[in-house]
Short mmCIF file of C-alpha atoms in Angstrom, two decimals:
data_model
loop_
_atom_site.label_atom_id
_atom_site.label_comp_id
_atom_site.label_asym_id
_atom_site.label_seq_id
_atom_site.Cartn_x
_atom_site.Cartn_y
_atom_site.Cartn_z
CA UNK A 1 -16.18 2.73 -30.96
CA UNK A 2 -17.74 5.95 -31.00
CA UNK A 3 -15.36 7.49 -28.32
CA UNK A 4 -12.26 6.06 -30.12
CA UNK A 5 -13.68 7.48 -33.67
CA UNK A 6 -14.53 11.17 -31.81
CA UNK A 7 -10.55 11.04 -30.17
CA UNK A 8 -8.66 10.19 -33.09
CA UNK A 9 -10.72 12.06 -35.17
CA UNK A 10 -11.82 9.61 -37.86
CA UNK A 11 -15.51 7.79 -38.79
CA UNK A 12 -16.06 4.91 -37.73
CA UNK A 13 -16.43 3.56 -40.93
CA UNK A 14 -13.19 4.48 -42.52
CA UNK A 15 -12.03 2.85 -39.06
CA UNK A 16 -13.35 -0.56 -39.83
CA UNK A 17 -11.67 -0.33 -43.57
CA UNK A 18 -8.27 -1.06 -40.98
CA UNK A 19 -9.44 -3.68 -38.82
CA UNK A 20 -11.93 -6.21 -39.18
CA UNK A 21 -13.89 -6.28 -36.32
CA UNK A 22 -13.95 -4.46 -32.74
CA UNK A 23 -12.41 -6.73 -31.26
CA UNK A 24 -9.42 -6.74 -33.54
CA UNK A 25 -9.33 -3.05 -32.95
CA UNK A 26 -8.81 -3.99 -29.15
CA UNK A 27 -6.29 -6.37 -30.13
CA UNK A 28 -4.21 -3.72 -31.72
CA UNK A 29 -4.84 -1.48 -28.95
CA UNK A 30 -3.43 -4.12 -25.93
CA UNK A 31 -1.02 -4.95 -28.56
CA UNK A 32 0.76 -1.82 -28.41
CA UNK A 33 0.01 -1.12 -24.56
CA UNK A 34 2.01 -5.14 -24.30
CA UNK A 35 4.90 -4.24 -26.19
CA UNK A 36 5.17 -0.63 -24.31
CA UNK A 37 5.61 -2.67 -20.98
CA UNK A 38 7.58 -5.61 -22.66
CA UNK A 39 10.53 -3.07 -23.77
CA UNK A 40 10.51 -1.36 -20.50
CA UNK A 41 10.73 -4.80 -18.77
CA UNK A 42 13.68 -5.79 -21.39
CA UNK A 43 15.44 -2.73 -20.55
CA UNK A 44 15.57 -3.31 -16.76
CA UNK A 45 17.61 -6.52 -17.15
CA UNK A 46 19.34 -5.18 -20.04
CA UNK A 47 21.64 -3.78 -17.65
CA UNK A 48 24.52 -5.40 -15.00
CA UNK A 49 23.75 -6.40 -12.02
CA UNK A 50 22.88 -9.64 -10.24
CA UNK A 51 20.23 -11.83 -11.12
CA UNK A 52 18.57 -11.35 -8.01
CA UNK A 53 18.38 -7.06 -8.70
CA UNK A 54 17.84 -8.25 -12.39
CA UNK A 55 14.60 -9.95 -11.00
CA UNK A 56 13.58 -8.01 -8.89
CA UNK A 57 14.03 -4.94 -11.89
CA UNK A 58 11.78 -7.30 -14.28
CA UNK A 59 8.68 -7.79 -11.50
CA UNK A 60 8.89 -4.13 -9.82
CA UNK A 61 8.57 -2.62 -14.34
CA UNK A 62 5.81 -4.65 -15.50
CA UNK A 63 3.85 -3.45 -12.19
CA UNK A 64 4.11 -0.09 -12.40
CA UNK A 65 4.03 -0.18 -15.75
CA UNK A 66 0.93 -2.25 -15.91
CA UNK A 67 -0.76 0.23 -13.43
CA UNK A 68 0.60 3.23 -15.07
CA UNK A 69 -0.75 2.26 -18.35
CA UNK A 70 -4.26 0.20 -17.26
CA UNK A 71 -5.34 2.46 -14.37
CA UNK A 72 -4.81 6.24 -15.49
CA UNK A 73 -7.47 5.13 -18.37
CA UNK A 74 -10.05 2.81 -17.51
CA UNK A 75 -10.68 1.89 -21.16
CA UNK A 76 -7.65 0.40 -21.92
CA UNK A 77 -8.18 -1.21 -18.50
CA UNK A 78 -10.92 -3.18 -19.63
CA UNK A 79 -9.55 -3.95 -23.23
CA UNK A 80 -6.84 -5.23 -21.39
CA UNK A 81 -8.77 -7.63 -18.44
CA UNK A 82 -11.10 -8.72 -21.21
CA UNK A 83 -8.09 -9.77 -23.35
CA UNK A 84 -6.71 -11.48 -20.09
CA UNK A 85 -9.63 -13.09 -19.45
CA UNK A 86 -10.43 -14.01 -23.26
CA UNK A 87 -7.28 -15.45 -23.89
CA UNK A 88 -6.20 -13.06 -26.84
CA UNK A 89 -3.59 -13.49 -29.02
CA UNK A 90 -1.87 -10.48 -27.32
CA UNK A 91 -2.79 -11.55 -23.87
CA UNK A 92 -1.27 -14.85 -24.44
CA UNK A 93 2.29 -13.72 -26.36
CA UNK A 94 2.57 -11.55 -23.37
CA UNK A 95 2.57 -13.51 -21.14
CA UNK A 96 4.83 -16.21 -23.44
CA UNK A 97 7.59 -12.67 -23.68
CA UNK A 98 7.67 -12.30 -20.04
CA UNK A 99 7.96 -16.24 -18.91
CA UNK A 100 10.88 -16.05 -21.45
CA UNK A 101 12.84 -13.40 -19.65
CA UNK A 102 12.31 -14.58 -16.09
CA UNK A 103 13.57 -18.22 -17.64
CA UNK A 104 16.67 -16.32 -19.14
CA UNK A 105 17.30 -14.33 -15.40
CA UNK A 106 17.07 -18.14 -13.88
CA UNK A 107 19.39 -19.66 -15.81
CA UNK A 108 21.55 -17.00 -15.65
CA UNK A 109 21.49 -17.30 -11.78
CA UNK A 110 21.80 -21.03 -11.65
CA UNK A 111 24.98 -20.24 -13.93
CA UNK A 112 26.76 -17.99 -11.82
CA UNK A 113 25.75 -20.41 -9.04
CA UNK A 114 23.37 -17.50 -7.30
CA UNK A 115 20.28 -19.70 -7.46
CA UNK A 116 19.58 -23.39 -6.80
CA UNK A 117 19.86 -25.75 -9.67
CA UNK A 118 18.33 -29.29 -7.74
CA UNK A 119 14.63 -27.86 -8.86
CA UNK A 120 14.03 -28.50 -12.85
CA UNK A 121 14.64 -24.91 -14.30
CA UNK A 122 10.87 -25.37 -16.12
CA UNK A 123 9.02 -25.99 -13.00
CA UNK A 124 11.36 -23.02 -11.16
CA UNK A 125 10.04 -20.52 -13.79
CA UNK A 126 6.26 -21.61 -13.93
CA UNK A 127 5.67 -22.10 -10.30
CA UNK A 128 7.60 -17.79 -9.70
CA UNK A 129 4.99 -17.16 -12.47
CA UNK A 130 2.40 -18.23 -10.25
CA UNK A 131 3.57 -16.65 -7.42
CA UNK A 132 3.66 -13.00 -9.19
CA UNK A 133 0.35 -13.51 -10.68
CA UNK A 134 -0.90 -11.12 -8.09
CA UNK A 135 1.00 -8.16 -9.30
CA UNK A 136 1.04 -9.07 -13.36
CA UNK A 137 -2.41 -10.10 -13.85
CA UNK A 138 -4.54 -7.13 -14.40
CA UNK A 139 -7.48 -8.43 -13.79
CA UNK A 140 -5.90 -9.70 -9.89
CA UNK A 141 -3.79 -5.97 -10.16
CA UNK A 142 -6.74 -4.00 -10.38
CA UNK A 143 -8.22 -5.82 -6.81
CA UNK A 144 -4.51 -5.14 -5.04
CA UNK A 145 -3.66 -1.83 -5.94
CA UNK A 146 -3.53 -1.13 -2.32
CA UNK A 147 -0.84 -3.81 -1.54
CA UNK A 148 1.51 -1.52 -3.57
CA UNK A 149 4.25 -1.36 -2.99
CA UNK A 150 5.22 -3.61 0.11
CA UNK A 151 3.46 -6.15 -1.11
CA UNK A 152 5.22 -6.74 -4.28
CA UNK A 153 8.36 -6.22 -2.50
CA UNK A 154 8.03 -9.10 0.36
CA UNK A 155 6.27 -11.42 -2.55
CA UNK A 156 9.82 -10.47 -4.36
CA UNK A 157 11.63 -11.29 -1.36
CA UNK A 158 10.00 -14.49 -0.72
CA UNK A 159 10.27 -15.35 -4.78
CA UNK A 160 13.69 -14.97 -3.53
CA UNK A 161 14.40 -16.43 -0.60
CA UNK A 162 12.91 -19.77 -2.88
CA UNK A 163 15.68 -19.31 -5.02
CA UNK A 164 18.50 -19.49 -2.81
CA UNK A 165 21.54 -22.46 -3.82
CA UNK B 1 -34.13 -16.00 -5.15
CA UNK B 2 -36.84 -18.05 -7.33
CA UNK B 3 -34.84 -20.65 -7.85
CA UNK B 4 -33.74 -20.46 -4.34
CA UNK B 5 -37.50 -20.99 -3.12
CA UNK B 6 -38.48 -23.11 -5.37
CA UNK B 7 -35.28 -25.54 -3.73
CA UNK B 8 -36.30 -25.10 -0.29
CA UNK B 9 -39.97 -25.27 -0.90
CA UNK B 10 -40.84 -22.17 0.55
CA UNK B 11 -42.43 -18.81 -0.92
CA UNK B 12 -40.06 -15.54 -1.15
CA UNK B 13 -41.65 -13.84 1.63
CA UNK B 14 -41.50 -16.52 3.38
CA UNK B 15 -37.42 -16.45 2.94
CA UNK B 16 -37.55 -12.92 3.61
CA UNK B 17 -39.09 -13.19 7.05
CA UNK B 18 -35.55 -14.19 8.43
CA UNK B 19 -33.20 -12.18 6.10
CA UNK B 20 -33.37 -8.88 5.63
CA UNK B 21 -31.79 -9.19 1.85
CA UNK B 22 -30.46 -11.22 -0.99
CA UNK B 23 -27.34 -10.23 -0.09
CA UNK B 24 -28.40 -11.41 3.41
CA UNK B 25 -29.05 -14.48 2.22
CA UNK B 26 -25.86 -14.99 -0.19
CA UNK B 27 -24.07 -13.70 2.92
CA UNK B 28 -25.42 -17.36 4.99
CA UNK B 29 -24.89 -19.54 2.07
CA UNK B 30 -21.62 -18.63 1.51
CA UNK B 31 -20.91 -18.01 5.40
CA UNK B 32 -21.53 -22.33 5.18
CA UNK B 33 -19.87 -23.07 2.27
CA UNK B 34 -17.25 -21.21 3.74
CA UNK B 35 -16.83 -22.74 6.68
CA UNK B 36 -17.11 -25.91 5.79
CA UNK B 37 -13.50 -25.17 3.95
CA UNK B 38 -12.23 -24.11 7.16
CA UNK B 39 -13.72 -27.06 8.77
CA UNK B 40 -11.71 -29.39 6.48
CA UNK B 41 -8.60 -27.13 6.81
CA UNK B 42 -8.37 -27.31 10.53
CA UNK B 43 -8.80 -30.97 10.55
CA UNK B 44 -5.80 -31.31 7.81
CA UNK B 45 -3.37 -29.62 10.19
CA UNK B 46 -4.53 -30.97 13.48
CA UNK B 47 -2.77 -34.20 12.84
CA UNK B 48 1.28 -35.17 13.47
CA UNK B 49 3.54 -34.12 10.85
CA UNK B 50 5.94 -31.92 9.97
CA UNK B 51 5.27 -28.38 9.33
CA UNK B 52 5.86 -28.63 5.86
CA UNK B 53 3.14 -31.48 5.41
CA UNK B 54 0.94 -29.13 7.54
CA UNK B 55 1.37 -26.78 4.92
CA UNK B 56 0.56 -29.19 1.67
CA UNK B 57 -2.28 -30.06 3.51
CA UNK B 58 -4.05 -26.99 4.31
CA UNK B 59 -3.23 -25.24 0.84
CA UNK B 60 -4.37 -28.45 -0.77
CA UNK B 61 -7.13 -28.65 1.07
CA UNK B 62 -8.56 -25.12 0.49
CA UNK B 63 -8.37 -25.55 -2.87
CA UNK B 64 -9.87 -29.17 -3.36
CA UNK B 65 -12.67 -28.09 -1.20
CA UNK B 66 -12.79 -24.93 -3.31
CA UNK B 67 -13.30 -26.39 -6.22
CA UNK B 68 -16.00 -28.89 -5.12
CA UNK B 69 -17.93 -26.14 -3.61
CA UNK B 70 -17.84 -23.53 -5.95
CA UNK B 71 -17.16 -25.33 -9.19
CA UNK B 72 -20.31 -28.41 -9.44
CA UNK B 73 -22.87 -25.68 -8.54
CA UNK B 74 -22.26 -22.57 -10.98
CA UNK B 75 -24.61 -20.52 -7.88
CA UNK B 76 -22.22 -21.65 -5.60
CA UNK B 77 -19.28 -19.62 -7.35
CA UNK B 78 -21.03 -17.20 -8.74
CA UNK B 79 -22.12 -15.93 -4.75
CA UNK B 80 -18.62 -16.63 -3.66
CA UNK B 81 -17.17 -14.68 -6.59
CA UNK B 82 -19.18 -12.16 -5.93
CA UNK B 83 -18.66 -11.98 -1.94
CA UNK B 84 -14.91 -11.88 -2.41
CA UNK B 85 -14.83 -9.25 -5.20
CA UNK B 86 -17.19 -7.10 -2.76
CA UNK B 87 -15.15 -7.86 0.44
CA UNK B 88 -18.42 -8.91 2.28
CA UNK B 89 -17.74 -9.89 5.78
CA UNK B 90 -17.96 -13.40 5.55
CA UNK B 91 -15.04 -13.83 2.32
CA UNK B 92 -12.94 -11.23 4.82
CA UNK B 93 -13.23 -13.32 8.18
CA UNK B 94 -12.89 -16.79 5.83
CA UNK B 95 -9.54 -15.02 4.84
CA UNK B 96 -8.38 -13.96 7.92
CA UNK B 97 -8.70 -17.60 9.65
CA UNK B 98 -7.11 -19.24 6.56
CA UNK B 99 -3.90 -16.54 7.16
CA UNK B 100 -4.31 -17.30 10.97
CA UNK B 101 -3.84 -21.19 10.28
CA UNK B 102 -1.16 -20.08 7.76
CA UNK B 103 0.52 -18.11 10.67
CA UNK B 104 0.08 -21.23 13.34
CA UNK B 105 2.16 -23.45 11.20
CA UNK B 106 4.86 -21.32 10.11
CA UNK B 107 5.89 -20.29 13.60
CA UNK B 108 5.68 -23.71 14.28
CA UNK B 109 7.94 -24.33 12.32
CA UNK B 110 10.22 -21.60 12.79
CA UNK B 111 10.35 -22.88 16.85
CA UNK B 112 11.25 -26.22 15.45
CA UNK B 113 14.07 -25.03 13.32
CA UNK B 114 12.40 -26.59 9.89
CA UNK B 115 11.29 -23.47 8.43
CA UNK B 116 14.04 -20.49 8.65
CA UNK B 117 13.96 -17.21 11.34
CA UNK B 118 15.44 -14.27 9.61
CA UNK B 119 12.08 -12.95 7.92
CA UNK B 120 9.88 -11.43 9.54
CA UNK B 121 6.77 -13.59 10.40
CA UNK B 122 3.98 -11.22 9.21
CA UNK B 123 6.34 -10.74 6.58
CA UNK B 124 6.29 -14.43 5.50
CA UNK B 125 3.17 -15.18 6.04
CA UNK B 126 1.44 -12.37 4.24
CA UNK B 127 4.05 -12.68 0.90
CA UNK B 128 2.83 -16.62 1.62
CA UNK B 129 -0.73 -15.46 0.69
CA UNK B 130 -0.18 -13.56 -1.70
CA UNK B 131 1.79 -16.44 -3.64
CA UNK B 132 -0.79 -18.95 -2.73
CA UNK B 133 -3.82 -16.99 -3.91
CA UNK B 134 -4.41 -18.42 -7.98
CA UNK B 135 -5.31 -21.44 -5.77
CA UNK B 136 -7.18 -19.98 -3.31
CA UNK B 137 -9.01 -16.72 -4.81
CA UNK B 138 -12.09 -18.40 -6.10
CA UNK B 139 -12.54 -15.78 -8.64
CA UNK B 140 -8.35 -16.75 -9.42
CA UNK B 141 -9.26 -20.38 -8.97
CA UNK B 142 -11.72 -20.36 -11.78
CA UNK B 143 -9.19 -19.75 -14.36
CA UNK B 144 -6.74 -21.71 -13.07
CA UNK B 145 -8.38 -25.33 -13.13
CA UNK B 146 -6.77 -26.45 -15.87
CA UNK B 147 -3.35 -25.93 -13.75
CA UNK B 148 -4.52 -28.35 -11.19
CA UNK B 149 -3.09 -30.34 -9.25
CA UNK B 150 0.57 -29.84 -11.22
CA UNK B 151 0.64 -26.15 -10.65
CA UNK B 152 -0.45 -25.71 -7.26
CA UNK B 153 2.13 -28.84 -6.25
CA UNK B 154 4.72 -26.49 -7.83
CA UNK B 155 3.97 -23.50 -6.05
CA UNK B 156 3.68 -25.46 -3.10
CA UNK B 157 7.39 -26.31 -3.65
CA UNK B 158 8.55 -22.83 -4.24
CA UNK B 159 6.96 -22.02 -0.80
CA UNK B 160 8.53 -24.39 1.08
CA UNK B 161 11.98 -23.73 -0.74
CA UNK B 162 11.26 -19.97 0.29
CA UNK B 163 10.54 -21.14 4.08
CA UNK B 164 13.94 -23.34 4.20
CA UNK B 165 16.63 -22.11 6.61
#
């Protein structure tokens, strides 16, 4: 509290007449680191291409941008893996956004007839959510930084291969 | 290393005549614990069946036996945790024989045309870890219970749809 009151220039008093607690402070904080890599991760398959690149677009942005954004400043690092591992509000609609879009690249594949359609489109998305839980979670990011970036890549490929008609 | 005495019924000094730490000593319990996992493991997949049952079974396996060891004795985890997120030797050879039994089945069954050829096999078999590890990370595991067994059996699938020729 006393470093974010001494960088933004404020008491910490007239800080707590905005948020109730510290923790919501944190909240707003993730919050707005969340939607930062949300929007980037939107953009990437806001664009043509196949579902496979539009895939492989969504996992590659919310990696780099989770490591650009948790692991140039340590702080937010920890606001963000105690979130993760608190179950926040933020933590949790995160997570909710980005299952969303990987469901919408799925069934876009399985309509073009790119990806399988025998496996039930539900199961598909949780069990790929699984799988990339190495590169999305930051608490798991933080210990496999040094898998970057061939690591993410074959996971992607293998993510992949599992999707194949 | 009380509590540890006052289990074995012997003093500290005692203890410390035969390691030369307490990370000595977490080092042997969770050198057994571990391989009693492996133990189990090996035994799963030295039986007929097909490679992809050879899979289920060691993944399933590990992380039954996981969460028997590490999750009815708080210690237990809480030495394991802490060996894995320090990358002690006995969590790094533990992971290397898992990979190596990983390895043995899927060029199994790549030589008996179940499992497909194109990938490369360190390829496969490292992306394979990588995808497996919320059910085999213990410090993963711990917040993933509550997906068991549905999740893993999911995952499981997506491997072996990834592995399919």
């Amino acid at each position: 509290m006393a470093d974010l009151a001494r960088e933004i220039g404020f008491s910490k008093a007239y800080i707590y007449r905005f948020f109730e607690s510290k923790q919501a402070i944190g909240e707003a904080i993730c919050s707005s680191c969340l939607a930062k890599i949300v929007a980037e991760a939107r953009a990437s398959i806001d664009v043509s291409g196949s579902s496979a690149e539009h895939f492989r677009r969504l996992f590659r942005t919310i990696t780099t941008l989770s490591v650009e954004l948790f692991f140039q400043d340590r702080k937010l690092y920890d606001i963000a893996a105690h979130s993760a591992a608190e179950g926040w509000g933020s933590a949790m609609s995160y997570r909710q956004t980005l299952r969303e879009m990987l469901e919408e690249i799925v069934r876009r594949g399985r309509e073009s007839g790119e990806f399988e359609r025998k496996t039930p489109l539900d199961e598909t998305c949780r069990a790929i959510f699984y799988a990339m839980s190495p590169f999305v979670d930051p608490l798991q990011l933080e210990r496999n930084l040094d898998l970057l970036p061939d690591g993410q890549a074959e996971l992607t490929s293998l993510i992949l291969r599992s999707l194949a008609p």
